[in-house]
mmCIF file of C-alpha atoms in Angstrom:
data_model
loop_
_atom_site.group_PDB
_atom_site.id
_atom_site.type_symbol
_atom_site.label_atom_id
_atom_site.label_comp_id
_atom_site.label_asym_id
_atom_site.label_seq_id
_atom_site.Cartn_x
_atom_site.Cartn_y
_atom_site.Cartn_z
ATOM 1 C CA UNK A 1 -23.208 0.348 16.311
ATOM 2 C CA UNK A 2 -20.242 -1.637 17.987
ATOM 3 C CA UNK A 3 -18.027 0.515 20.142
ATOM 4 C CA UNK A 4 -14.668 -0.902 20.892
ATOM 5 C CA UNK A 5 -11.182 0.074 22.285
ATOM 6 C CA UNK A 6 -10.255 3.421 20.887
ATOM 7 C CA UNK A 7 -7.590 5.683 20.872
ATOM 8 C CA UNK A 8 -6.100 8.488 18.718
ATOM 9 C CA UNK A 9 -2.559 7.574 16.995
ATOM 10 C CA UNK A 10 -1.899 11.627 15.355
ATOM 11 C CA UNK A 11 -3.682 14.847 16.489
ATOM 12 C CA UNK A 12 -3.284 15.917 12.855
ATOM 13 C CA UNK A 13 -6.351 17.002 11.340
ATOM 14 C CA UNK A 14 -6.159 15.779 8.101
ATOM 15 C CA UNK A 15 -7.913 17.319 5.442
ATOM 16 C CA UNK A 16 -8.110 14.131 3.370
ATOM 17 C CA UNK A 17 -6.487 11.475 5.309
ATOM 18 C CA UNK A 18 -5.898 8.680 3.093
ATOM 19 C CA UNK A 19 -4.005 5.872 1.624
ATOM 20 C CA UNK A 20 -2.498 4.190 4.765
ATOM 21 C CA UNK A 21 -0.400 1.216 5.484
ATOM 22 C CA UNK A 22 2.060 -1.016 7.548
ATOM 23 C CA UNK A 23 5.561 -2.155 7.311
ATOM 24 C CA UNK A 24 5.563 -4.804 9.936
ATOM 25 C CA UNK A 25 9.503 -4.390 9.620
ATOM 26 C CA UNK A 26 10.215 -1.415 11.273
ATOM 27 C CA UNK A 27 6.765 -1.391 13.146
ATOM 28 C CA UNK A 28 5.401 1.777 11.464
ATOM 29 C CA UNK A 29 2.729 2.788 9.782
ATOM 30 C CA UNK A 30 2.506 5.264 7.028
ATOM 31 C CA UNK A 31 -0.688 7.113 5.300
ATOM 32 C CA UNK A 32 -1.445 10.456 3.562
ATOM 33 C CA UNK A 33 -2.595 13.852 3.686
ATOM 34 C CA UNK A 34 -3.780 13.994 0.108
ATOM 35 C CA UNK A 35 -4.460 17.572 -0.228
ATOM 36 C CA UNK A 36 -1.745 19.010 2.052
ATOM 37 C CA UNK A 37 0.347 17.276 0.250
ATOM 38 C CA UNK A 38 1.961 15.519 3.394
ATOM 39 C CA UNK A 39 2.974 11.867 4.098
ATOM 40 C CA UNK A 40 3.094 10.567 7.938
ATOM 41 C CA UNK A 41 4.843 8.434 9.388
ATOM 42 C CA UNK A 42 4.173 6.994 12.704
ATOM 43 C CA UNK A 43 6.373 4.922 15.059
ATOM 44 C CA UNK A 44 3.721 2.117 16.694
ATOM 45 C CA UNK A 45 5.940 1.299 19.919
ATOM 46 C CA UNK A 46 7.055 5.025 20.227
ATOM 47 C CA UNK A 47 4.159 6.613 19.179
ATOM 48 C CA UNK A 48 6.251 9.608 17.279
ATOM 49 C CA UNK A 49 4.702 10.854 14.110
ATOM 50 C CA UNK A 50 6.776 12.505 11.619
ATOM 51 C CA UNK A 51 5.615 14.466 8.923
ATOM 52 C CA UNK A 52 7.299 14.776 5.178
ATOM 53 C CA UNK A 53 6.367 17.347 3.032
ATOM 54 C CA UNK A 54 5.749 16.338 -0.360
ATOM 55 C CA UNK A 55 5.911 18.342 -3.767
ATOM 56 C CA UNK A 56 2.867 16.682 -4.726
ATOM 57 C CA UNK A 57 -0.637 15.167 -3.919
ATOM 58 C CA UNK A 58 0.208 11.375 -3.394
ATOM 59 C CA UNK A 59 -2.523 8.576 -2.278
ATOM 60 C CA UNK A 60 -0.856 5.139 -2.144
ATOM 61 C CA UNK A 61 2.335 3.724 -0.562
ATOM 62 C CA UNK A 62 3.488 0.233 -1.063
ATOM 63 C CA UNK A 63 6.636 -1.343 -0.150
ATOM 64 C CA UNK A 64 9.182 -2.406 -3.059
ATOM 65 C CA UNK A 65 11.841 -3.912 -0.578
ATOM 66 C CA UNK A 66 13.272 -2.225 2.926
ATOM 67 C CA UNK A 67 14.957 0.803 1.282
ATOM 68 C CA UNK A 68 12.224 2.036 -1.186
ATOM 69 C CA UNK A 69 8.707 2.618 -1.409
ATOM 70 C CA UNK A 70 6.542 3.522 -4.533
ATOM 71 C CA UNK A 71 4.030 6.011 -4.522
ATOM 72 C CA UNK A 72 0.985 6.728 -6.893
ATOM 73 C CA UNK A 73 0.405 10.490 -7.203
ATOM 74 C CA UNK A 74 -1.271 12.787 -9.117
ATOM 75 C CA UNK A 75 1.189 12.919 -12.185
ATOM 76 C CA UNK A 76 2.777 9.128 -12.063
ATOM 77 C CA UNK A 77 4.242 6.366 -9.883
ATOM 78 C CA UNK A 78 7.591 7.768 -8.364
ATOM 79 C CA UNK A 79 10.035 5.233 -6.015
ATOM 80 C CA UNK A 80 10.546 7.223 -2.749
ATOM 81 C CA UNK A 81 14.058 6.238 -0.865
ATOM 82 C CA UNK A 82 13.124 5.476 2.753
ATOM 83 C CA UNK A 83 15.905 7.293 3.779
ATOM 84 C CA UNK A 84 16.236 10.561 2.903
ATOM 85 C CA UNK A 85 12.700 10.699 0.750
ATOM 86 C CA UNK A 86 14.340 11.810 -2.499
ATOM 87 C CA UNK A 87 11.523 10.506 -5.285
ATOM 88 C CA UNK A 88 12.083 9.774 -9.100
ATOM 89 C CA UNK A 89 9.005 9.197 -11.561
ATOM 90 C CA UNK A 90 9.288 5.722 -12.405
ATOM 91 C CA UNK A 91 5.761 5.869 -14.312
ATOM 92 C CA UNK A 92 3.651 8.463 -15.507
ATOM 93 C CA UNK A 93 0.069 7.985 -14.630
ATOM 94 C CA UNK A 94 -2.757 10.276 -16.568
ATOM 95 C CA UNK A 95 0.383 12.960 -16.574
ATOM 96 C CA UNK A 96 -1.763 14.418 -19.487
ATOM 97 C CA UNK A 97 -4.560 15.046 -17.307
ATOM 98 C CA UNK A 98 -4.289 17.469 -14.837
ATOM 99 C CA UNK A 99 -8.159 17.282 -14.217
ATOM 100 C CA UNK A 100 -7.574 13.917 -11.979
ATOM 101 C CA UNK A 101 -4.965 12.523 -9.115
ATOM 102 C CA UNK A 102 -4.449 9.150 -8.096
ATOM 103 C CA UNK A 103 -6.925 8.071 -5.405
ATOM 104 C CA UNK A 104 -7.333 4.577 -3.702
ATOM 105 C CA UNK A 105 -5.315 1.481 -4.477
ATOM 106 C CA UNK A 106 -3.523 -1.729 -2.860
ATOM 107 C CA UNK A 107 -1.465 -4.244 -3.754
ATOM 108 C CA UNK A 108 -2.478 -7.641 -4.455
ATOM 109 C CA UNK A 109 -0.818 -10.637 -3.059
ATOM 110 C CA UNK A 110 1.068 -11.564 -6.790
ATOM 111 C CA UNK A 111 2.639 -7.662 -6.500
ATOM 112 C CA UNK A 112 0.764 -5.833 -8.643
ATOM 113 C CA UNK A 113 -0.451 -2.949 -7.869
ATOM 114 C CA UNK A 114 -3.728 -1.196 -8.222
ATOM 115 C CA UNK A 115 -4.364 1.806 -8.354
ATOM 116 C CA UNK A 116 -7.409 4.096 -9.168
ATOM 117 C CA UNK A 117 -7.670 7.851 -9.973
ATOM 118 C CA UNK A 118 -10.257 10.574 -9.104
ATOM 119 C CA UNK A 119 -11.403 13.755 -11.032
ATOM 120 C CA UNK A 120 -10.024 16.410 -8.800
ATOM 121 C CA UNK A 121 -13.332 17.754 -7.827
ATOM 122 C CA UNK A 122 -14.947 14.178 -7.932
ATOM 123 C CA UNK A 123 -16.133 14.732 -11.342
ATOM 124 C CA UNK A 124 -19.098 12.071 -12.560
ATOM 125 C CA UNK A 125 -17.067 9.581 -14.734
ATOM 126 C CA UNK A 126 -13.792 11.504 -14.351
ATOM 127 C CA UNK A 127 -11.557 8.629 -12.974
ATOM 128 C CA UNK A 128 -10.851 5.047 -13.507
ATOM 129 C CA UNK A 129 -8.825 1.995 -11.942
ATOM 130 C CA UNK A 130 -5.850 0.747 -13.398
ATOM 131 C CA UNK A 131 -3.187 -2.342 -12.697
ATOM 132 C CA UNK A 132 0.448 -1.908 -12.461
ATOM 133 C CA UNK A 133 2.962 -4.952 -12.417
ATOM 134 C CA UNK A 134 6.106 -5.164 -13.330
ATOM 135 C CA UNK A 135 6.755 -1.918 -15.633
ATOM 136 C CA UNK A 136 3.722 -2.236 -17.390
ATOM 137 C CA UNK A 137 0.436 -0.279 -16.390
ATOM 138 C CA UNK A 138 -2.805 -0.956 -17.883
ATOM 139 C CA UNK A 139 -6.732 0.917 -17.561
ATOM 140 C CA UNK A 140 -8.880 -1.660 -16.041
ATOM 141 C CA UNK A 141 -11.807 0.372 -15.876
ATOM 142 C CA UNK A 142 -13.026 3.873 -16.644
ATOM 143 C CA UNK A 143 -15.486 6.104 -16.241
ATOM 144 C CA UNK A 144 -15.910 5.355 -12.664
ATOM 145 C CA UNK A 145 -16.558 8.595 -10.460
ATOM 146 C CA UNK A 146 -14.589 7.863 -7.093
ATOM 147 C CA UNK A 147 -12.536 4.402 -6.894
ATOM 148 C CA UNK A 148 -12.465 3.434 -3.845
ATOM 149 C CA UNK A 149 -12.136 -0.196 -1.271
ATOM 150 C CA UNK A 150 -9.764 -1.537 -3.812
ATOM 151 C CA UNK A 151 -8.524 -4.911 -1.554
ATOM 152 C CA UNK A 152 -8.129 -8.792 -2.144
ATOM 153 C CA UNK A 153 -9.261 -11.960 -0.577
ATOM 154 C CA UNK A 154 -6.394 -13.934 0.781
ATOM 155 C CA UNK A 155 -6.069 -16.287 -2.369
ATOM 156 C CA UNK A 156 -6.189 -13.443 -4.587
ATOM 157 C CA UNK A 157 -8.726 -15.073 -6.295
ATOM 158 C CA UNK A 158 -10.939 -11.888 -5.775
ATOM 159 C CA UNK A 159 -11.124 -8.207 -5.808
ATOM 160 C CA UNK A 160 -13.084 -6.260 -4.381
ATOM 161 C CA UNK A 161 -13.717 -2.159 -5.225
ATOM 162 C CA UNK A 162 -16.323 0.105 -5.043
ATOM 163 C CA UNK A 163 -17.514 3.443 -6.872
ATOM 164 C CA UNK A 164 -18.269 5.702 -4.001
ATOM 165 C CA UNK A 165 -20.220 8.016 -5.884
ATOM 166 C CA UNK A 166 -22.323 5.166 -6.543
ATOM 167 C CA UNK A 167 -22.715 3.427 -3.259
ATOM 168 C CA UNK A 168 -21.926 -0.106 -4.392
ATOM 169 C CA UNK A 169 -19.298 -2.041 -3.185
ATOM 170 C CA UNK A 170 -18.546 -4.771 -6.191
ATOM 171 C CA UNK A 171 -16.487 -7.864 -6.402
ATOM 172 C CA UNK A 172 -14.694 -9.466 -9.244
ATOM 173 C CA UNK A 173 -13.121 -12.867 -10.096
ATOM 174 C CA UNK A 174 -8.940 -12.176 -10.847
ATOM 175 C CA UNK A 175 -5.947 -14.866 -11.652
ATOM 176 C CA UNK A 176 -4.456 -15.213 -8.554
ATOM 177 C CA UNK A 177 -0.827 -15.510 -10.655
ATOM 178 C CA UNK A 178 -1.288 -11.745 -12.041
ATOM 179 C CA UNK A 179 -4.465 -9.925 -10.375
ATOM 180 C CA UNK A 180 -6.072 -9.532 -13.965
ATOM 181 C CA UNK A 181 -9.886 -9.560 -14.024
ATOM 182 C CA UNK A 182 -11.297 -13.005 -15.285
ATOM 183 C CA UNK A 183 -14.647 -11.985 -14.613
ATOM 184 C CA UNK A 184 -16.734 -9.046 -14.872
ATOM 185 C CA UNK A 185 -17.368 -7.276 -11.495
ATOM 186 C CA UNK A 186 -20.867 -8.323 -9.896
ATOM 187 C CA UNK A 187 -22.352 -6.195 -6.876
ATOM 188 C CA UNK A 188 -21.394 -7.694 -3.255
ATOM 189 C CA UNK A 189 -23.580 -5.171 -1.470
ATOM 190 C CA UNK A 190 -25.568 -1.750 -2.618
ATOM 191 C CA UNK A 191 -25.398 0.398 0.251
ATOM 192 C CA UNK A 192 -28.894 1.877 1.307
ATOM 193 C CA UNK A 193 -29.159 2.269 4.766
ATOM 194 C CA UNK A 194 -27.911 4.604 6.837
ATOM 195 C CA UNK A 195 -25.596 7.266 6.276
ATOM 196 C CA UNK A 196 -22.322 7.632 4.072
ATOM 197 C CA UNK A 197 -20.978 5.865 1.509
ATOM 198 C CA UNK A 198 -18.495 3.161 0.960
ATOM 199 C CA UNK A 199 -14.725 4.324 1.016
ATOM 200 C CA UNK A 200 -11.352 2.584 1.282
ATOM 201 C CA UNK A 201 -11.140 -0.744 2.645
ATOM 202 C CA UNK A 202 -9.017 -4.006 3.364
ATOM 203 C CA UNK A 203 -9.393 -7.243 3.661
ATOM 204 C CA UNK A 204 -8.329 -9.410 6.845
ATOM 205 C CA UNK A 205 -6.519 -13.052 7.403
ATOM 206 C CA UNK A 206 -10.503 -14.908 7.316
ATOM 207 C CA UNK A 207 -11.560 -12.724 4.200
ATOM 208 C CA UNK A 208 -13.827 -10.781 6.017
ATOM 209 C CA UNK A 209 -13.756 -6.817 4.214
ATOM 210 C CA UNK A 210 -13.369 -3.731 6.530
ATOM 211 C CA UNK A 211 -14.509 -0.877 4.512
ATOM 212 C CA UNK A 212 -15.009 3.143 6.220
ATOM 213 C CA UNK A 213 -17.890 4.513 5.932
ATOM 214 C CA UNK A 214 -17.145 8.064 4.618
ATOM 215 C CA UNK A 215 -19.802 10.138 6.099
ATOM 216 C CA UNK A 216 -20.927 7.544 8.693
ATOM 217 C CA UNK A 217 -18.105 7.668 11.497
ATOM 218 C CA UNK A 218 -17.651 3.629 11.443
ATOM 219 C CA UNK A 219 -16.268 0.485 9.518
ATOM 220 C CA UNK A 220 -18.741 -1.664 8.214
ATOM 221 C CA UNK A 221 -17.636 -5.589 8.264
ATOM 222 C CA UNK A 222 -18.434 -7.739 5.470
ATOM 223 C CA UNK A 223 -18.274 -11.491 4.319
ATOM 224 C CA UNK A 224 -16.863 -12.583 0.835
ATOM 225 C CA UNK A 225 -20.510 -12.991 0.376
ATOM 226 C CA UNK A 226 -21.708 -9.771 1.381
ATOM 227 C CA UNK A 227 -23.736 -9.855 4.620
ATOM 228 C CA UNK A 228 -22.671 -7.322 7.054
ATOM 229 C CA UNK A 229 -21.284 -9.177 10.203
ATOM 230 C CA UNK A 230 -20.117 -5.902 12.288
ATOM 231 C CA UNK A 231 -20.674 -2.105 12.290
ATOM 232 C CA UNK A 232 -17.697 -0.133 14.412
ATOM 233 C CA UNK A 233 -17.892 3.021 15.093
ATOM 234 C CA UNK A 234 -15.001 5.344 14.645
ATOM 235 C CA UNK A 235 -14.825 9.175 16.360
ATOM 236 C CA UNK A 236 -15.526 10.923 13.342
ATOM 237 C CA UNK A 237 -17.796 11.545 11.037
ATOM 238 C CA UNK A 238 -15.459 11.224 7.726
ATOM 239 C CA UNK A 239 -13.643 7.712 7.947
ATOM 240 C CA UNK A 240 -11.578 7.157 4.514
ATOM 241 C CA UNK A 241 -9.208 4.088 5.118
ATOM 242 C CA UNK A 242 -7.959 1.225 7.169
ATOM 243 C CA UNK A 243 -5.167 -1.030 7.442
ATOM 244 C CA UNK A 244 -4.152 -3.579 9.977
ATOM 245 C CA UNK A 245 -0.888 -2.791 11.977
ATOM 246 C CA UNK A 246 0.797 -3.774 14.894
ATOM 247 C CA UNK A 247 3.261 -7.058 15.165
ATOM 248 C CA UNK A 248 0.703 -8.949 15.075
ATOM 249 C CA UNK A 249 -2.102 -7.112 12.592
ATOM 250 C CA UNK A 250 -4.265 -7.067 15.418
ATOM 251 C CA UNK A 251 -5.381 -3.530 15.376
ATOM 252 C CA UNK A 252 -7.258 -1.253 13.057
ATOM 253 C CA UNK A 253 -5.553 2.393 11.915
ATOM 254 C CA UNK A 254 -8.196 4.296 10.356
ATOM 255 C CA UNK A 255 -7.481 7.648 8.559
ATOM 256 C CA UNK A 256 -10.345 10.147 8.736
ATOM 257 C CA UNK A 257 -10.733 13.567 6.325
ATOM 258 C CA UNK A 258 -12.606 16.741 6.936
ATOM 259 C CA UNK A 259 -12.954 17.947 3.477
ATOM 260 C CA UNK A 260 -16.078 19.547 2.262
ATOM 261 C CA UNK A 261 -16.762 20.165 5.956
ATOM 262 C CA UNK A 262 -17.511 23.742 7.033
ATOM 263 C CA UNK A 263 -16.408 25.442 10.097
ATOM 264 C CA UNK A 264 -19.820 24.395 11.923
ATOM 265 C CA UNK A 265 -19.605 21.021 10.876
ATOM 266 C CA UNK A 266 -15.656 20.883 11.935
ATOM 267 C CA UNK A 267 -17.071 22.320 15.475
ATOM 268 C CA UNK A 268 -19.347 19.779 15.837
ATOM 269 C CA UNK A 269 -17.026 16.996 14.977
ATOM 270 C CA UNK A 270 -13.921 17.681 16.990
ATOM 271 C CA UNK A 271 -11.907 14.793 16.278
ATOM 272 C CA UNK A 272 -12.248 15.373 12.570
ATOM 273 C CA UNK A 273 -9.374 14.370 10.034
ATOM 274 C CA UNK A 274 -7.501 12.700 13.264
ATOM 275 C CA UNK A 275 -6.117 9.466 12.814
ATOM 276 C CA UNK A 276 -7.113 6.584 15.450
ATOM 277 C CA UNK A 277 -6.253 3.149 16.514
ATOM 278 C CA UNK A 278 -8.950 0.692 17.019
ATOM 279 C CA UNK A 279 -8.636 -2.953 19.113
ATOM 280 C CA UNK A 280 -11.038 -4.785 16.538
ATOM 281 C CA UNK A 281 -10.408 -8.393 18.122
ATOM 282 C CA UNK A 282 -9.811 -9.691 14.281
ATOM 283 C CA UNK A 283 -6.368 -10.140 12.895
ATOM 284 C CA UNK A 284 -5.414 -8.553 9.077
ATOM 285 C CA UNK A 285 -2.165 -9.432 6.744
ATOM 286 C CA UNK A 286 1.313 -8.032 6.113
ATOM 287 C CA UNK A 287 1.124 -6.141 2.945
ATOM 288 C CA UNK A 288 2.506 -7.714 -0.437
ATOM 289 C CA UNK A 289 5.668 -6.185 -2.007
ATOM 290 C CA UNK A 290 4.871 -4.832 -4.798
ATOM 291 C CA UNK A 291 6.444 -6.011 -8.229
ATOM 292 C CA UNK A 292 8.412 -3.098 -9.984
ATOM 293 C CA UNK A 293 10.445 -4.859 -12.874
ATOM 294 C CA UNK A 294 11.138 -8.136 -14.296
ATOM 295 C CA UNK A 295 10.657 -11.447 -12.236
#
């Protein structure tokens, strides 16, 4: 396992850390504390983290222009204002099914958006992925357990997701013009050895997919074609996402999570749920807008 430059962005021990992001704009990143209900935000050149409380469990943040952001959350989509973090539902999203939150998701490089949801105690089948662009939101697929790595090659002639539950990270052909399948998704690697299981991921400026190893403290580096290239180890045991940040997307954040973890296993892991910065010597992408109404 590759060690490299390491060093801890928030103290916070998240209980799920999730969903984070970059606005290469104002220099900050942004990511979640799913079930504290809690969205960070973190000042790169400062290094000050603020914390918003939120009134519900939200997973994904992407950028609709410099004033607004829109977040997927357990009941809809809802447009926060940067400024003073009022939020109005914009979307309802499985509203009627208060088994399941929204889970994993990024935005493609056309603007759409998506986004996957997650039976609220992981339930077999519970969840399913679905794609959001310009007002309307359609179910991609169902039945999947724990949706999870959703990213996209460069062209955004691919997508890549995985089933977590399952272990299999799979790819599938899109139209680059509207990030609808084309194709049906074919498996770019079944993970078998070692510990963990796949869990959020992105995708860098070569195509090469960065996905944390939930359960295997590191960030397994794969090619479009799905041979592992790198294995990095990260300071705790429960990696869930990274993005690229820093002016020039030359560093790795990477949220980590301590849920399902006992006290012993919290002991023995004392950078648990703490959310780190890693110098990766690879270079990611800025984040597409994403596309809210008409063009």
């Amino acid at each position: 396992m590759e060690q490299v430059g390491t060093r801890i962005l928030s103290e916070q021990h998240c209980h799920l850390g999730e969903g984070c992001t970059y606005d290469p704009v104002t220099d900050t990143a942004w990511w979640f504390d799913i079930i504290e209900r809690t969205l960070f935000q973190a000042n790169l050149q400062s290094g000050a983290v603020t914390s918003h409380a939120l009134p519900l469990m939200a997973s994904v943040l992407a950028f609709i222009d410099d004033q607004r952001q829109l977040l997927a959350t357990e009941n809809g989509l809802y447009v926060r204002d940067v400024a003073d973090g009022r939020l109005a539902l914009h979307m309802p999203l499985e509203a009627d099914n208060a088994a399941t939150r929204s889970n994993d998701g990024r935005v493609h490089p056309c603007g759409a958006l998506w986004i996957g949801t997650v039976g609220r105690r992981g339930e077999k089948g519970a969840g399913a992925i679905y794609h959001f662009d310009r007002g309307a939101l359609r179910r991609l697929y169902a039945n999947v357990s724990i949706p999870n790595a959703i990213c996209f090659s460069p062209d955004g002639a691919t997508a890549y997701f995985t089933d977590s539950r399952e272990g299999i990270l799979y790819r599938v052909a899109v139209d680059p013009a509207n990030a609808l399948p084309t194709g049906n998704p074919a498996t770019l690697d079944g993970h078998s050895d070692g510990p963990g299981s796949p869990d959020g991921a992105v995708v860098d400026s070569e195509g090469l997919i960065w996905n944390a190893r939930w359960g295997g403290s590191c960030i397994d580096v794969y090619t479009p074609e799905g041979e592992r290239v790198r294995t990095i180890r990260v300071p705790a045991t429960q990696p869930s996402c990274p993005a690229f940040v820093g002016r020039h997307f030359d560093r790795l954040l990477v949220t980590t999570a301590w849920e399902g973890m006992d006290e012993q296993a919290r002991a023995a892991d004392p950078d648990h749920g703490r959310t780190f910065i890693l110098d990766v010597g690879a270079r990611g992408r800025a984040e597409p807008r994403v596309r809210l109404g008409p063009a």
